[in-house]
């Protein structure tokens, strides 16, 4: 049977039972032509494509550019219920336009030819509505929905959900979202997006997340006018910190309901004490004759005075901000002692400078602009986050890199081929000098292809020139993103060498620079990059596609980092992508991460156990107390920065929980007990199940509390989607 006939038949039969029609396949062609939106265009020679999987996996490997999907659908009159007709498209990687019988009905993102240029909305679930009274609908006849998709790099096309057509029920038109205002107050926002008013009720249940007891429950009526949105405030119970709210809205005529959940941020870690304390890694790598720069991270009552013992000749410490600078002419290990003083005392910590060929001896820690600012990053925005890094004290816990991601490059190279920054970055060298004078490091982004993923200039055929420009600006870190290298890479060439090549070219350019530039490979894990990243001198390599701020994205990336485990070591790190805490947004409009507080504890714990580079992806100038606390727990950071450089191993997986263990340099182990279930639960296990000896001294790392010795068994209550992170030492 011809596929088109099969599709029409299924729709006709389904009308009897349900008012929702899935569109699992479509007619598909790459290329771009306005005629493709028209009903009378003959697409009989087009191929058939699944609509929930990117086109790369369906015969269009590495294709970037335009593609069209055409759905031929019979519109049965039985779908009418007086409300608009809903076309749930799923996700479109990266931007799309939707036409109904040739008429544009909606758009998401924007195309390179649009006024403001290309903008991706790849991670947005897209819904379009069709007015049932529209003269364009041909009832009980074949209609056409055509979707024009533009892929700006990486995967392309429709993916994740099967599109469907359905009649819109009132409840589908209601949105219910937890909201945290700038002043920290919480509420639920309920909105009616329908063209008629809606009546309903809502209930709010407040629950103690530690023992799951209900603290309060209220029920109320609510009416919502056309497009009206109302804020439902939540009552704050006294003396409770770990609480949640469940809000359920029930639509009166259908009794169908919608539920949203909100767990209030709760702080686990005590504030640093007034006594001086030195934090951060115990080691730093540098190459021969490269400038060395390291800021001693320390907390304690200000003012602090910094010094160091046994410094190599020519090294200096700035006593006021703890920035150590110098240069080494000979390879080897230089053992020094860091010293920090304040009015309450003096503290010392051994520190090793390792001069050789390997950088990033512990995972890089810092900030990257992408997850908050996307392509709108600027000098000003970066400086605002850098200032917050210092003023809020993150720098005192070892956070150091300030990395500009995509969007800094000028439209054209200079006449001599040199890359230049665009207007948003008036003086890169000055910016680098300013960061360095404060003990921060400076990172940048490019692609081995002619264009970056955001459509900016890449380094193709200018690698050496770009590496030396970066060095002249004082760059310390380069993220090198495959993107349009697809166009250079010979189609069908699946040899490992062809995937390594662009990274070898940049490696050779970086190694010739007179400063150290950490090399971060970004090619989403192709060809199991963790197995060969070291051979191109990569210091870290992305193991996955892009992360986003949802539990689904976090877990599908984080808990799948298992086969990479043997490849992490000092200077070589698996990178499951940047952090999704705080205010994120990938553009101008930032929002608070959609992860719950417990999911964020899981995120930071897992990334620390995985020895992942820790790159904060939020606007630090808007850092709230919860996120600051999450990012400044020295016990947790110490797990990430441990000098042994092992990655945690997944040792236990049940249907609801997982345990991951990381060996530490002092012989102890960090253990993450993760509750992946939707309910708070007591998790218990025998030490023997983790293959460790029978009595263990346990420290709760988030609370920074010693819990004592446990023989045979350990038990802990773990919140839904949360974690208990402990350090165990055999007794
Ligand atoms: C890719 C990368 C992201 C980011 C963007 C910039 O999608 O994976 O981390 O660098 O490109 O365009």
XYZ file of C-alpha atoms in Angstrom, residues 167-545:
379
model
C -9.609 19.297 19.283
C -8.527 21.580 22.061
C -10.162 20.818 25.387
C -10.535 23.634 27.878
C -7.942 22.115 30.169
C -5.392 22.030 27.303
C -5.682 25.790 27.099
C -4.782 26.329 30.747
C -1.175 26.735 31.801
C -0.121 26.347 35.408
C 3.445 27.203 36.400
C 5.320 27.658 39.654
C 6.887 31.122 39.751
C 9.583 32.570 41.985
C 9.585 36.362 41.856
C 12.690 38.532 42.039
C 11.905 39.208 45.733
C 11.997 35.434 46.413
C 8.194 35.084 46.874
C 6.604 31.966 45.438
C 3.287 31.491 43.673
C 1.570 29.509 40.935
C 0.638 31.336 37.759
C -2.530 30.053 36.139
C -3.457 31.307 32.664
C -6.371 30.795 30.298
C -5.150 30.907 26.680
C -8.618 30.166 25.274
C -10.939 32.611 23.510
C -13.713 31.983 26.069
C -13.711 32.358 29.873
C -12.977 29.312 32.021
C -14.319 28.426 35.487
C -12.572 26.091 37.865
C -11.285 25.305 41.329
C -7.788 25.060 42.669
C -6.321 23.364 45.681
C -2.946 23.975 47.281
C -1.362 21.302 49.441
C 1.720 22.130 51.487
C 3.832 19.102 52.394
C 6.774 18.599 54.739
C 9.291 16.990 52.382
C 11.236 15.384 55.227
C 8.421 13.200 56.522
C 5.791 13.738 53.814
C 3.179 14.958 56.317
C 0.601 17.433 54.995
C 1.068 20.823 56.649
C -1.964 22.516 55.099
C -4.523 22.168 52.309
C -6.826 24.835 50.864
C -9.538 24.760 48.158
C -10.876 27.777 46.245
C -12.912 28.725 43.201
C -11.344 30.665 40.368
C -12.607 32.163 37.113
C -10.327 33.188 34.296
C -11.355 35.562 31.520
C -10.071 35.384 27.953
C -6.268 35.327 28.106
C -6.409 36.157 31.781
C -3.617 35.091 34.075
C -3.753 35.025 37.888
C -1.112 34.502 40.533
C -1.998 32.092 43.340
C 0.159 32.941 46.340
C 1.378 30.134 48.604
C 1.321 30.363 52.422
C 4.784 30.134 54.028
C 4.796 27.859 57.091
C 6.970 28.989 60.001
C 10.140 27.125 61.027
C 10.116 24.710 58.116
C 12.669 24.809 55.363
C 12.186 21.687 53.266
C 8.603 22.001 52.066
C 6.705 21.604 48.835
C 3.427 22.848 47.331
C 1.173 20.973 44.975
C -1.356 23.064 43.087
C -4.186 21.346 41.227
C -6.508 23.265 38.916
C -9.779 21.528 37.968
C -11.851 22.828 35.058
C -15.522 22.902 36.106
C -17.356 21.675 32.989
C -15.139 18.653 32.246
C -13.697 18.075 35.750
C -10.343 17.562 34.053
C -7.381 18.796 36.048
C -3.826 19.995 35.817
C -1.196 19.796 38.557
C 2.040 21.674 39.223
C 4.585 21.145 41.961
C 6.981 23.492 43.684
C 9.703 22.555 46.179
C 11.036 25.595 48.034
C 14.776 26.160 47.889
C 16.404 24.964 51.086
C 19.957 25.519 52.178
C 21.980 22.603 53.511
C 25.474 23.978 53.888
C 26.592 26.138 56.819
C 28.221 29.478 55.954
C 32.065 29.491 56.015
C 33.430 30.408 59.450
C 35.459 33.554 60.297
C 38.771 31.652 60.675
C 40.970 31.623 57.558
C 40.525 28.512 55.412
C 42.210 27.640 52.113
C 39.957 25.962 49.561
C 40.300 24.607 46.047
C 42.495 22.037 44.357
C 45.895 21.027 45.730
C 47.639 21.137 42.377
C 47.994 23.231 39.217
C 49.716 22.439 35.914
C 51.781 24.787 33.750
C 54.022 24.356 30.690
C 57.652 25.424 30.514
C 57.984 29.198 30.035
C 54.220 29.826 30.038
C 52.934 32.485 32.417
C 51.610 30.865 35.609
C 48.607 32.484 37.269
C 46.744 31.086 40.258
C 44.571 32.808 42.814
C 44.656 31.275 46.287
C 41.003 30.567 47.071
C 40.362 31.278 50.732
C 37.497 32.187 53.032
C 37.432 33.826 56.458
C 36.828 37.200 57.984
C 38.224 39.951 55.750
C 40.813 41.364 55.383
C 42.827 38.284 54.456
C 46.582 38.417 53.857
C 48.064 35.936 51.379
C 51.591 34.588 51.035
C 53.391 31.387 50.064
C 56.473 29.486 51.212
C 59.023 27.810 48.981
C 58.000 29.682 45.867
C 60.215 29.043 42.800
C 62.565 31.891 41.873
C 60.826 34.860 40.291
C 57.371 33.911 41.592
C 55.293 36.535 43.374
C 52.134 36.537 45.476
C 49.929 39.596 45.631
C 49.385 39.794 49.419
C 46.047 41.569 49.003
C 44.229 39.277 46.578
C 46.314 36.080 46.653
C 47.197 36.000 42.961
C 50.405 34.023 42.373
C 52.311 34.727 39.149
C 55.573 33.433 37.741
C 57.222 31.385 35.012
C 59.210 28.150 35.083
C 62.112 27.306 32.812
C 62.310 23.689 33.893
C 59.836 20.840 34.023
C 59.203 19.192 37.371
C 57.132 19.357 40.517
C 57.430 22.481 42.687
C 56.009 21.933 46.160
C 54.983 25.128 47.861
C 52.907 26.062 50.905
C 50.038 28.509 50.633
C 49.550 30.771 53.656
C 46.491 32.851 54.534
C 46.148 35.062 57.613
C 43.483 37.160 59.232
C 42.785 38.635 62.677
C 41.727 35.189 63.926
C 44.769 33.207 62.866
C 46.926 31.728 60.131
C 46.345 28.686 57.971
C 48.684 26.789 55.643
C 48.071 24.306 52.853
C 50.534 22.288 50.734
C 50.208 22.999 47.023
C 51.982 21.487 44.040
C 52.858 23.292 40.815
C 53.481 20.682 38.137
C 55.474 21.988 35.227
C 55.153 19.706 32.208
C 52.841 19.204 29.270
C 49.536 18.566 30.971
C 47.089 21.323 31.916
C 43.807 21.135 33.833
C 45.147 18.618 36.364
C 41.791 18.947 38.106
C 38.549 19.683 36.226
C 38.286 23.342 35.095
C 35.924 25.392 37.289
C 34.341 28.584 36.085
C 31.557 30.228 34.135
C 30.404 30.094 30.530
C 28.029 32.525 28.838
C 25.972 30.095 26.728
C 23.284 28.758 29.065
C 22.302 32.251 30.121
C 23.129 34.691 27.367
C 23.256 32.523 24.232
C 24.337 34.631 21.271
C 23.602 37.892 23.098
C 26.727 37.694 25.278
C 28.680 40.946 25.611
C 31.703 42.404 27.392
C 29.339 44.078 29.830
C 27.431 40.891 30.654
C 30.619 38.915 31.113
C 32.046 41.592 33.413
C 28.849 41.632 35.482
C 29.222 37.907 36.089
C 32.965 38.243 36.721
C 32.320 40.935 39.333
C 29.722 38.724 40.992
C 32.213 35.851 40.939
C 34.468 38.060 43.097
C 31.930 39.999 45.170
C 29.794 36.975 46.052
C 32.944 35.055 46.959
C 32.761 32.224 44.398
C 36.376 32.956 43.530
C 37.258 32.053 47.140
C 36.110 28.484 46.509
C 38.186 27.870 43.382
C 35.914 29.176 40.598
C 38.241 30.760 38.034
C 37.410 30.601 34.307
C 35.228 33.240 32.645
C 34.443 31.770 29.236
C 32.778 33.558 26.333
C 30.823 31.089 24.228
C 29.453 31.725 20.734
C 28.445 35.201 19.571
C 31.621 37.281 20.075
C 32.999 37.117 16.521
C 32.861 39.995 14.037
C 31.067 39.534 10.706
C 34.278 39.528 8.682
C 37.927 38.850 9.274
C 40.372 41.760 8.920
C 42.127 42.264 5.536
C 45.064 40.171 6.772
C 42.715 37.321 7.726
C 42.857 37.969 11.465
C 39.714 37.291 13.496
C 38.217 40.256 15.342
C 35.570 40.587 18.011
C 32.302 42.329 17.190
C 31.056 45.593 18.701
C 29.852 43.855 21.853
C 33.504 43.248 22.831
C 35.358 46.541 22.318
C 38.746 45.366 23.634
C 39.490 41.698 24.190
C 43.053 42.256 25.399
C 41.896 44.771 27.985
C 39.181 42.387 29.143
C 41.727 39.577 29.506
C 44.123 41.828 31.460
C 41.340 42.882 33.808
C 40.288 39.275 34.476
C 43.898 38.224 35.076
C 44.615 41.105 37.434
C 41.795 39.767 39.598
C 43.010 36.172 39.459
C 40.350 35.042 36.982
C 41.019 33.203 33.721
C 39.706 33.953 30.256
C 38.034 31.519 27.853
C 36.768 31.726 24.284
C 34.848 29.666 21.722
C 35.289 28.755 18.061
C 34.592 26.042 15.509
C 36.932 24.097 13.202
C 34.333 24.712 10.469
C 33.805 27.931 8.488
C 30.918 28.893 10.835
C 30.058 28.301 14.464
C 26.789 26.669 15.504
C 25.310 30.144 15.951
C 26.350 31.087 12.400
C 29.364 33.243 13.383
C 32.837 32.963 11.842
C 34.715 29.747 12.641
C 38.442 29.042 12.457
C 38.524 26.913 9.292
C 41.799 27.555 7.420
C 42.758 30.214 9.985
C 43.587 27.939 12.900
C 47.163 29.101 13.478
C 46.239 32.740 13.068
C 43.323 32.383 15.505
C 45.384 30.549 18.099
C 47.937 33.357 18.105
C 45.226 36.027 18.240
C 43.741 34.249 21.251
C 47.165 34.093 22.881
C 47.658 37.829 22.272
C 44.354 38.527 24.047
C 45.435 36.382 27.016
C 43.064 33.484 26.383
C 43.423 30.536 28.786
C 40.702 28.191 27.507
C 39.309 27.330 24.068
C 36.033 25.494 23.482
C 36.222 24.146 19.943
C 32.825 23.168 18.575
C 32.424 20.910 15.491
C 29.259 22.689 14.101
C 29.702 23.484 10.392
C 32.761 21.263 10.117
C 30.098 18.875 8.809
C 30.467 20.682 5.497
C 34.219 20.086 5.392
C 34.179 16.541 6.659
C 33.829 14.233 3.642
C 30.346 12.760 3.673
C 30.424 9.057 4.260
C 34.000 9.088 5.589
C 33.556 7.243 8.850
C 37.261 6.824 9.623
C 38.364 7.905 13.079
C 41.142 9.949 11.498
C 38.630 12.136 9.663
C 36.898 12.977 12.961
C 40.176 13.680 14.756
C 41.647 15.828 12.015
C 40.150 19.252 12.827
C 41.157 18.851 16.464
C 44.715 17.856 15.502
C 45.057 21.014 13.437
C 44.034 23.223 16.376
C 46.102 21.174 18.832
C 49.196 21.888 16.716
C 48.356 25.591 16.647
C 47.723 25.843 20.398
C 50.865 24.013 21.410
C 52.952 26.637 19.634
C 51.559 29.496 21.703
C 53.611 31.021 24.487
C 50.793 30.617 26.955
C 48.692 27.728 28.241
C 45.324 27.283 26.580
C 43.111 24.529 27.947
C 41.650 22.677 24.954
C 37.974 21.753 25.302
C 36.622 19.536 22.524
C 32.972 19.952 21.673
C 31.694 17.421 19.166
C 28.940 15.838 21.240
C 30.740 12.508 21.804
C 31.093 11.450 18.165
C 33.267 8.380 17.595
C 33.541 7.840 21.362
C 35.761 10.898 21.767
C 36.667 9.855 25.339
C 38.773 7.050 23.829
C 40.966 9.399 21.771
C 40.491 12.929 23.134
C 43.884 12.687 24.834
C 45.657 11.997 21.512
C 44.571 15.423 20.223
C 45.686 16.898 23.553
C 42.091 17.600 24.582
C 41.770 18.478 28.263
C 38.058 17.797 28.247
C 35.537 16.601 25.730
C 31.788 16.860 25.562
C 30.272 13.411 25.781
C 26.737 14.387 24.754
C 24.503 16.828 22.896
